[in-house]
């Protein structure tokens, strides 16, 4: 009996040891967050109040910091906090739509989180604070998002030192009733700010008051995928070389009514999906090579100063869903090739000088939900088949 009992004990112990070894190897080694960073996060939380009106910004808003608890040792598991799995330092903070309300300045404990790579504070209410210059000390940042968060004043030059940034979003810091842009980019200006930020993929600065031209250095930003500069008070000529950036998918410039520019010849290497120029002073003709933009989905050229004939090659954009040419000085007939744009759901040709008949082929546009042809010099009758769409 004795030997067999001790043998079974031995087996049991072996099994236990294997079980423990197996279960701990299958889990991530959990590294706890550093206590100084935990304190910095708690102090950050305490420097704001949670406010219902700051919550109303988006429907997905909720107070993420509510779950942060000074008794909870591992801040890496807190809502919105991301740590490096090996070292436990805080590398990401996403408190967007977090119902935070209050002022922030460079003394805030946030700026002790020196390893931060991603910071998203969008959709909160920072009570007209200046963007703290201490952000420039978070030199590891690759992602900075302060959109729709009630910051005001001049954007500090320190942001221009964050050369690792691939995404910078300071858009939509504005007030309504009466409408007012809160952020300014004058000294430094846009040119100074981005000079060294050559890793940028996303540059979103809509409704930052700039009153300046678009710097031509942007045409050297070969990684750029999206450029949003709506309502920035841009002036001068838009550098058309920007249209040729091979990775660029979105150019969004609407409501810059004194910004001039023209569309260049386009090549096959172009990846533009969205081009929005509504209410700018872009002028000239649409190049026939527009047909090379075969990724194009959204072409908003309304309320500009375009002239001439609409090239029939515009009908060769297989992915186009939205086409707005309204309020320009286009002339000639409405090309029947537009009927090849079978994915089109929005077509506005209103307020131009189009002549001739409405092509009955437009009936092929079965996805169409909006069609506007008003205020042209069209003749004949409206093809009755259009009403069956
Ligand atoms: C918001 O800013 C105003 C004016 O600077 C200040 O009086 C008020 O205390 C601030 N509110 C909060 C919650 O920080
Ligand atoms: C920064 O804000 C804190 C409150 O969060 C305040 O006590 C301090 O005086 C402010 N510092 C400056 C320089 O405004
Ligand atoms: C930012 O860095 C500068 C230079 O290293 C330093 O003088 C300043 O105190 C730092 N600011 C903060 C808020 O840490
Ligand atoms: C900034 O954050 C908001 C809210 O999370 C998001 O909608 C927006 O796309 C972000 N901007 C960028 C450039 O990622
Ligand atoms: C850009 O970087 C260069 C070289 O590091 C530096 O001399 C220049 O002052 C920087 N420009 C801006 C606007 O920060
Ligand atoms: C763009 O880059 C080229 C080559 O590096 C350089 O010669 C040119 O000056 C740059 N353009 C601007 C506007 O900085
Ligand atoms: C056009 O943009 C300007 C700002 O550049 C704005 O003041 C104006 O209201 C806009 N007009 C229309 C018709 O949207
Ligand atoms: C664009 O057209 C508007 C009127 O439609 C005109 O006031 C403005 O001067 C034109 N701009 C340019 C640059 O031609």
Coordinates of C-alpha atoms and ligand atoms in Angstrom, one line a residue:
X1 CA 0.0 0.0 0.0
X2 CA 2.6 2.5 1.1
X3 CA 4.7 2.6 -2.1
X4 CA 1.6 2.9 -4.3
X5 CA 0.1 5.6 -2.1
X6 CA 3.3 7.7 -2.3
X7 CA 3.5 6.9 -6.0
X8 CA 0.0 8.3 -6.5
X9 CA 0.9 11.4 -4.4
X10 CA 3.9 11.8 -6.7
X11 CA 1.7 11.6 -9.8
X12 CA -0.7 14.1 -8.3
X13 CA 2.1 16.6 -7.5
X14 CA 3.4 16.2 -11.1
X15 CA 0.0 16.9 -12.5
X16 CA -0.4 19.9 -10.3
X17 CA 2.9 21.3 -11.2
X18 CA 2.1 20.8 -14.9
X19 CA -1.3 22.4 -14.4
X20 CA 0.2 25.5 -12.7
X21 CA 3.0 25.8 -15.4
X22 CA 0.4 25.5 -18.2
X23 CA -2.1 28.0 -16.8
X24 CA 0.5 30.6 -16.0
X25 CA 2.2 30.3 -19.4
X26 CA -1.2 30.6 -21.2
X27 CA -1.8 34.0 -19.5
X28 CA -0.1 37.3 -20.3
X29 CA 2.4 38.1 -17.6
X30 CA 0.4 40.8 -16.0
X31 CA 2.6 43.9 -15.3
X32 CA 1.0 46.3 -12.9
X33 CA 0.9 50.0 -13.7
X34 CA 3.5 52.2 -12.0
X35 CA 2.3 53.9 -8.9
X36 CA 3.5 57.4 -9.9
X37 CA 1.5 57.1 -13.2
X38 CA -1.5 55.8 -11.2
X39 CA -1.3 58.9 -9.0
X40 CA -1.0 61.1 -12.1
X41 CA -4.1 59.6 -13.6
X42 CA -6.1 60.0 -10.3
X43 CA -5.0 63.7 -10.1
X44 CA -6.0 64.2 -13.7
X45 CA -9.4 62.7 -13.0
X46 CA -9.8 64.9 -9.9
X47 CA -9.0 68.1 -11.9
X48 CA -12.3 67.8 -13.8
X49 CA -15.9 67.5 -13.0
X50 CA -18.2 65.1 -14.7
X51 CA -20.9 67.1 -16.3
X52 CA -24.1 66.2 -18.1
X53 CA -23.8 69.0 -20.6
X54 CA -20.3 67.8 -21.5
X55 CA -21.9 64.3 -22.0
X56 CA -24.4 65.5 -24.6
X57 CA -21.7 65.9 -27.3
X58 CA -22.2 62.4 -28.7
X59 CA -24.8 59.7 -27.9
X60 CA -22.0 57.3 -27.0
X61 CA -20.7 59.6 -24.2
X62 CA -20.3 58.2 -20.7
X63 CA -18.0 59.2 -17.8
X64 CA -15.1 56.8 -18.4
X65 CA -13.1 58.0 -15.4
X66 CA -15.9 57.0 -13.1
X67 CA -14.5 53.5 -13.1
X68 CA -11.1 54.7 -12.0
X69 CA -10.6 53.9 -8.4
X70 CA -7.7 54.9 -6.1
X71 CA -8.1 51.5 -4.4
X72 CA -7.7 49.8 -7.8
X73 CA -4.0 49.0 -7.9
X74 CA -3.8 48.2 -11.6
X75 CA -4.5 51.4 -13.5
X76 CA -3.7 49.4 -16.7
X77 CA -7.2 47.9 -16.5
X78 CA -9.0 51.2 -16.1
X79 CA -11.4 52.3 -18.8
X80 CA -9.6 54.3 -21.5
X81 CA -6.1 53.5 -20.2
X82 CA -3.6 51.4 -22.2
X83 CA -0.2 50.2 -20.9
X84 CA 2.8 48.7 -22.5
X85 CA 2.5 44.9 -21.7
X86 CA 6.2 44.5 -21.0
X87 CA 6.9 47.6 -18.9
X88 CA 3.5 48.6 -17.6
X89 CA 4.0 52.3 -18.5
X90 CA 0.9 54.1 -19.8
X91 CA 1.1 54.5 -23.6
X92 CA -2.5 55.3 -24.5
X93 CA -5.3 57.4 -23.0
X94 CA -8.6 57.5 -24.8
X95 CA -11.1 59.6 -22.9
X96 CA -13.0 60.8 -25.9
X97 CA -16.7 61.4 -25.2
X98 CA -15.9 61.1 -21.5
X99 CA -18.1 63.9 -20.1
X100 CA -15.1 65.7 -18.7
X101 CA -15.6 69.4 -17.9
X102 CA -13.1 71.9 -16.6
X103 CA -9.9 73.8 -17.4
X104 CA -6.5 72.3 -18.1
X105 CA -3.1 73.8 -18.1
X106 CA 0.6 72.7 -18.4
X107 CA 0.7 71.9 -14.7
X108 CA -1.8 69.2 -15.1
X109 CA -0.6 65.7 -14.0
X110 CA -1.4 64.4 -17.5
X111 CA 1.9 65.7 -18.6
X112 CA 3.7 63.4 -16.2
X113 CA 2.7 60.5 -18.5
X114 CA 5.8 60.9 -20.6
X115 CA 5.4 57.5 -22.4
X116 CA 2.1 58.4 -24.0
X117 CA 1.9 57.5 -27.6
X118 CA -1.9 58.0 -28.1
X119 CA -4.0 60.7 -26.5
X120 CA -7.6 61.2 -27.4
X121 CA -9.6 63.8 -25.5
X122 CA -12.1 64.6 -28.2
X123 CA -15.7 65.4 -27.3
X124 CA -15.2 66.8 -23.8
X125 CA -15.5 70.4 -22.6
X126 CA -12.2 72.0 -21.6
X127 CA -13.9 75.3 -20.8
X128 CA -12.0 77.4 -23.4
X129 CA -8.6 76.4 -22.1
X130 CA -5.5 77.1 -24.2
X131 CA -4.0 73.9 -25.6
X132 CA -1.3 73.3 -23.0
X133 CA 2.2 73.9 -24.3
X134 CA 3.4 71.0 -22.1
X135 CA 1.9 68.7 -24.8
X136 CA 5.2 69.3 -26.6
X137 CA 7.0 67.3 -23.8
X138 CA 5.0 64.2 -24.7
X139 CA 7.6 63.4 -27.4
X140 CA 6.4 59.8 -28.0
X141 CA 3.0 60.9 -29.3
X142 CA 2.0 59.5 -32.6
X143 CA -1.7 60.2 -32.2
X144 CA -3.2 63.4 -30.8
X145 CA -6.9 64.2 -30.9
X146 CA -8.4 67.3 -29.3
X147 CA -11.3 67.7 -31.7
X148 CA -14.7 69.1 -30.5
X149 CA -13.4 69.7 -27.0
X150 CA -13.8 73.5 -26.5
X151 CA -10.1 74.5 -26.5
X152 CA -9.5 78.1 -27.6
X153 CA -6.7 80.5 -28.5
X154 CA -3.5 80.2 -30.5
X155 CA -2.3 76.6 -31.1
X156 CA 1.1 76.5 -29.2
X157 CA 4.3 76.1 -31.3
X158 CA 5.4 73.2 -29.1
X159 CA 3.0 70.9 -31.1
X160 CA 5.4 71.3 -34.0
X161 CA 8.1 69.4 -32.1
X162 CA 6.0 66.2 -32.0
X163 CA 7.6 64.9 -35.1
X164 CA 6.4 61.3 -34.5
X165 CA 2.8 62.3 -35.0
X166 CA 1.0 60.4 -37.7
X167 CA -2.5 61.7 -36.8
X168 CA -3.3 65.3 -35.6
X169 CA -6.9 66.3 -35.1
X170 CA -7.7 69.7 -33.6
X171 CA -10.9 70.2 -35.6
X172 CA -14.3 71.6 -34.6
X173 CA -13.4 73.6 -31.6
X174 CA -16.1 76.1 -32.2
X175 CA -19.1 77.7 -30.6
X176 CA -22.6 78.0 -32.0
X177 CA -25.2 80.8 -31.6
X178 CA -23.4 82.9 -32.6
X179 CA -21.0 80.8 -34.6
X180 CA -17.4 81.4 -33.6
X181 CA -14.1 79.5 -34.3
X182 CA -12.2 79.1 -31.0
X183 CA -8.7 78.0 -32.1
X184 CA -6.3 80.1 -34.1
X185 CA -3.2 79.2 -36.1
X186 CA -1.5 82.4 -36.9
X187 CA 1.7 82.6 -35.0
X188 CA 2.9 79.9 -35.5
X189 CA 1.0 79.5 -38.8
X190 CA 0.1 76.3 -40.5
X191 CA 3.4 76.3 -42.4
X192 CA 5.4 76.6 -39.2
X193 CA 3.3 74.0 -37.3
X194 CA 3.6 71.2 -39.9
X195 CA 7.1 72.0 -41.2
X196 CA 8.7 69.0 -39.3
X197 CA 5.6 66.8 -38.9
X198 CA 6.5 64.8 -42.1
X199 CA 5.1 61.5 -40.7
X200 CA 1.5 62.9 -40.8
X201 CA -1.1 60.6 -42.3
X202 CA -4.1 62.5 -41.0
X203 CA -4.3 66.3 -40.6
X204 CA -7.7 67.4 -39.4
X205 CA -7.9 71.1 -38.6
X206 CA -11.4 72.1 -39.7
X207 CA -12.7 75.3 -38.1
X208 CA -9.2 76.4 -36.9
X209 CA -9.0 80.1 -37.8
X210 CA -5.9 80.4 -40.1
X211 CA -6.5 83.2 -42.6
X212 CA -3.4 82.0 -44.5
X213 CA -2.5 80.1 -47.7
X214 CA -2.1 76.3 -47.7
X215 CA 1.7 75.7 -47.5
X216 CA 3.2 74.1 -50.5
X217 CA 5.3 71.9 -48.3
X218 CA 2.2 69.7 -47.7
X219 CA 2.8 68.4 -51.2
X220 CA 5.9 66.7 -49.8
X221 CA 3.9 64.7 -47.1
X222 CA 4.0 61.4 -48.9
X223 CA 2.2 59.5 -46.1
X224 CA -0.8 61.8 -46.1
X225 CA -4.2 60.0 -46.4
X226 CA -6.6 62.7 -45.2
X227 CA -6.7 66.4 -45.1
X228 CA -9.6 68.3 -43.5
X229 CA -9.4 72.1 -43.6
X230 CA -13.1 73.1 -43.7
X231 CA -13.9 76.6 -42.7
X232 CA -10.4 77.7 -41.9
X233 CA -10.5 81.0 -43.8
X234 CA -7.8 79.8 -46.2
X235 CA -6.5 82.2 -48.8
X236 CA -4.5 82.2 -51.9
X237 CA -4.0 79.4 -54.4
X238 CA -4.3 75.8 -53.2
X239 CA -1.1 74.0 -54.3
X240 CA -2.3 71.5 -57.0
X241 CA 0.7 69.2 -56.4
X242 CA -1.2 68.1 -53.2
X243 CA -3.8 66.4 -55.5
X244 CA -0.9 64.1 -56.8
X245 CA 0.0 62.7 -53.4
X246 CA -0.3 58.9 -54.0
X247 CA -1.8 57.9 -50.7
X248 CA -4.2 60.8 -50.3
X249 CA -7.9 59.6 -50.1
X250 CA -9.7 62.6 -48.7
X251 CA -9.4 66.4 -49.4
X252 CA -12.1 68.3 -47.5
X253 CA -11.9 72.1 -48.1
X254 CA -15.5 73.4 -48.0
X255 CA -16.4 76.8 -46.8
X256 CA -13.1 78.6 -47.7
X257 CA -14.8 81.0 -50.1
X258 CA -11.8 83.0 -51.1
X259 CA -9.5 80.0 -51.6
X260 CA -8.6 79.6 -55.3
X261 CA -7.3 76.7 -57.2
X262 CA -7.9 74.4 -60.1
X263 CA -8.0 70.7 -60.8
X264 CA -4.7 69.3 -62.3
X265 CA -4.4 66.4 -64.7
X266 CA -4.9 63.2 -62.8
X267 CA -2.9 60.0 -63.2
X268 CA -3.8 56.3 -62.6
X269 CA -1.8 56.2 -59.4
X270 CA -4.3 58.5 -57.7
X271 CA -6.3 57.1 -54.8
X272 CA -8.7 60.0 -54.1
X273 CA -12.1 58.8 -52.8
X274 CA -13.5 62.0 -51.5
X275 CA -13.0 65.5 -52.8
X276 CA -15.2 68.3 -51.3
X277 CA -14.7 71.8 -52.5
X278 CA -18.2 73.3 -51.8
X279 CA -18.1 77.1 -51.3
X280 CA -14.5 77.7 -52.4
X281 CA -13.3 79.7 -55.4
X282 CA -11.8 76.8 -57.3
X283 CA -12.2 77.6 -61.1
X284 CA -11.3 76.4 -64.5
X285 CA -12.5 73.3 -66.3
X286 CA -12.7 69.7 -65.2
X287 CA -9.9 67.8 -66.9
X288 CA -10.8 64.8 -69.1
X289 CA -8.2 62.8 -67.1
X290 CA -10.7 63.0 -64.2
X291 CA -11.6 59.5 -65.4
X292 CA -8.4 58.2 -63.8
X293 CA -9.8 58.8 -60.3
X294 CA -11.3 55.3 -60.3
X295 CA -11.5 55.1 -56.5
X296 CA -13.6 58.3 -56.4
X297 CA -16.9 58.0 -54.4
X298 CA -17.7 61.6 -53.4
X299 CA -17.1 64.5 -55.7
X300 CA -18.5 67.7 -54.3
X301 CA -17.7 70.6 -56.6
X302 CA -20.8 72.7 -56.0
X303 CA -20.8 76.5 -55.3
X304 CA -17.3 77.1 -56.9
X305 CA -16.3 78.9 -60.1
X306 CA -15.9 76.0 -62.5
X307 CA -16.6 76.7 -66.1
X308 CA -16.7 74.9 -69.5
X309 CA -18.1 71.6 -70.7
X310 CA -18.4 68.6 -68.3
X311 CA -16.1 65.9 -69.9
X312 CA -18.0 62.8 -70.9
X313 CA -15.2 60.8 -69.2
X314 CA -16.8 61.8 -65.9
X315 CA -19.1 58.8 -66.6
X316 CA -16.1 56.4 -66.2
X317 CA -15.9 56.6 -62.4
X318 CA -17.3 53.2 -61.4
X319 CA -17.5 53.9 -57.7
X320 CA -19.0 57.3 -57.7
X321 CA -22.0 57.7 -55.3
X322 CA -22.2 61.5 -54.9
X323 CA -21.8 64.0 -57.6
X324 CA -22.5 67.7 -57.0
X325 CA -21.7 70.2 -59.8
X326 CA -24.4 72.8 -58.7
X327 CA -23.9 76.6 -58.7
X328 CA -21.1 76.8 -61.2
X329 CA -20.8 78.0 -64.8
X330 CA -20.8 74.7 -66.6
X331 CA -22.4 74.8 -70.0
X332 CA -23.2 72.4 -72.9
X333 CA -25.4 69.4 -72.8
X334 CA -25.9 66.9 -69.9
X335 CA -23.7 64.0 -71.0
X336 CA -25.6 60.7 -71.4
X337 CA -22.4 59.0 -70.1
X338 CA -23.5 60.1 -66.6
X339 CA -26.0 57.2 -66.9
X340 CA -23.0 54.8 -66.5
X341 CA -22.5 56.0 -62.9
X342 CA -24.8 53.2 -61.7
X343 CA -23.8 53.6 -58.0
X344 CA -24.9 57.2 -57.9
X345 CA -27.4 58.1 -55.2
X346 CA -27.0 61.9 -55.3
X347 CA -26.8 64.0 -58.5
X348 CA -27.0 67.8 -58.4
X349 CA -26.5 69.8 -61.6
X350 CA -28.6 72.8 -60.6
X351 CA -27.8 76.5 -61.2
X352 CA -25.5 76.1 -64.2
X353 CA -25.9 76.9 -68.0
X354 CA -26.7 73.4 -69.2
X355 CA -28.6 73.3 -72.4
X356 CA -30.4 70.6 -74.5
X357 CA -32.6 67.7 -73.5
X358 CA -32.4 65.7 -70.3
X359 CA -30.9 62.4 -71.4
X360 CA -33.5 59.6 -70.9
X361 CA -30.6 57.2 -70.1
X362 CA -30.5 58.8 -66.6
X363 CA -33.3 56.2 -65.9
X364 CA -30.5 53.7 -65.5
X365 CA -29.5 55.4 -62.2
X366 CA -31.6 53.1 -60.1
X367 CA -29.8 54.0 -56.8
X368 CA -30.6 57.7 -57.2
X369 CA -32.4 59.3 -54.2
X370 CA -31.7 62.9 -55.1
X371 CA -31.8 64.5 -58.5
X372 CA -31.6 68.3 -59.0
X373 CA -31.5 69.9 -62.4
X374 CA -33.1 73.3 -61.5
X375 CA -32.1 76.7 -62.9
X376 CA -30.4 75.6 -66.2
X377 CA -31.4 76.3 -69.8
X378 CA -32.7 72.7 -70.4
X379 CA -35.5 72.2 -72.9
X380 CA -38.0 69.5 -73.8
X381 CA -39.9 67.5 -71.3
X382 CA -38.7 65.5 -68.2
X383 CA -38.5 61.8 -69.3
X384 CA -41.5 60.2 -67.5
X385 CA -39.4 57.2 -66.7
X386 CA -37.4 59.3 -64.2
X387 CA -40.4 59.5 -62.0
X388 CA -40.5 55.8 -61.7
X389 CA -37.0 55.7 -60.0
Ligands
LIG1 C1 -14.5 77.6 -16.6 O1 -13.8 78.9 -16.9 C2 -14.3 80.0 -16.2 C3 -13.7 81.2 -16.8 O2 -12.3 81.1 -16.9 C4 -14.0 79.8 -14.7 O3 -14.5 80.9 -14.0 C5 -14.7 78.5 -14.2 O4 -14.3 78.2 -12.9 C6 -14.2 77.3 -15.1 N1 -14.9 76.1 -14.7 C7 -14.3 75.0 -14.5 C8 -15.2 73.8 -14.1 O5 -13.1 74.8 -14.6
LIG2 C1 -3.2 75.4 -13.5 O1 -4.4 74.8 -13.0 C2 -4.5 74.5 -11.6 C3 -5.8 73.9 -11.3 O2 -5.9 72.7 -12.1 C4 -4.3 75.8 -10.9 O3 -4.2 75.6 -9.5 C5 -3.0 76.5 -11.3 O4 -2.9 77.8 -10.7 C6 -3.0 76.7 -12.8 N1 -1.7 77.2 -13.2 C7 -1.6 78.2 -14.0 C8 -0.2 78.6 -14.4 O5 -2.5 78.8 -14.5
LIG3 C1 8.7 70.5 -20.6 O1 10.1 70.3 -21.0 C2 10.8 71.5 -20.8 C3 12.2 71.3 -21.4 O2 12.7 70.1 -21.1 C4 10.8 71.8 -19.3 O3 11.5 73.0 -19.1 C5 9.4 72.0 -18.8 O4 9.3 72.2 -17.4 C6 8.6 70.8 -19.2 N1 7.2 71.1 -18.9 C7 6.4 70.2 -18.2 C8 5.1 70.7 -17.9 O5 6.8 69.2 -17.8
LIG4 C1 -10.9 62.0 -33.1 O1 -11.8 61.4 -32.1 C2 -13.1 61.4 -32.5 C3 -13.9 60.8 -31.4 O2 -13.4 59.6 -31.0 C4 -13.2 60.6 -33.8 O3 -14.6 60.7 -34.3 C5 -12.3 61.2 -34.9 O4 -12.3 60.4 -36.1 C6 -10.9 61.2 -34.3 N1 -10.0 61.8 -35.3 C7 -9.0 61.1 -35.9 C8 -8.2 61.8 -36.9 O5 -8.8 59.9 -35.6
LIG5 C1 12.4 71.7 -37.9 O1 13.5 70.9 -37.6 C2 14.8 71.6 -37.9 C3 15.9 70.6 -37.7 O2 15.7 69.9 -36.5 C4 14.9 72.8 -37.0 O3 16.1 73.5 -37.3 C5 13.7 73.7 -37.3 O4 13.8 74.8 -36.4 C6 12.4 73.0 -37.1 N1 11.3 73.9 -37.5 C7 10.3 74.1 -36.7 C8 9.2 75.0 -37.3 O5 10.1 73.7 -35.6
LIG6 C1 9.9 69.1 -51.0 O1 11.0 68.2 -51.0 C2 11.9 68.4 -52.0 C3 12.9 67.3 -52.1 O2 13.2 66.8 -50.8 C4 12.6 69.7 -51.7 O3 13.5 70.0 -52.7 C5 11.5 70.9 -51.7 O4 12.1 72.1 -51.4 C6 10.4 70.5 -50.8 N1 9.4 71.5 -50.9 C7 9.0 72.3 -50.0 C8 7.9 73.3 -50.4 O5 9.5 72.3 -48.9
LIG7 C1 -19.1 80.2 -47.6 O1 -18.0 80.2 -46.7 C2 -17.9 81.4 -46.0 C3 -16.6 81.3 -45.2 O2 -15.6 81.2 -46.1 C4 -19.1 81.6 -45.1 O3 -19.0 82.8 -44.3 C5 -20.4 81.6 -45.9 O4 -21.5 81.6 -45.1 C6 -20.4 80.4 -46.8 N1 -21.5 80.5 -47.7 C7 -22.4 79.5 -47.9 C8 -23.4 79.7 -49.0 O5 -22.4 78.4 -47.3
LIG8 C1 -16.2 83.2 -58.0 O1 -17.6 83.5 -58.2 C2 -18.2 84.5 -57.4 C3 -19.6 84.6 -57.8 O2 -20.1 83.4 -58.2 C4 -17.4 85.8 -57.5 O3 -18.0 86.7 -56.6 C5 -16.0 85.6 -57.2 O4 -15.3 86.8 -57.4 C6 -15.4 84.5 -58.1 N1 -14.0 84.2 -57.6 C7 -13.0 84.1 -58.4 C8 -11.7 83.9 -57.8 O5 -13.2 84.2 -59.7

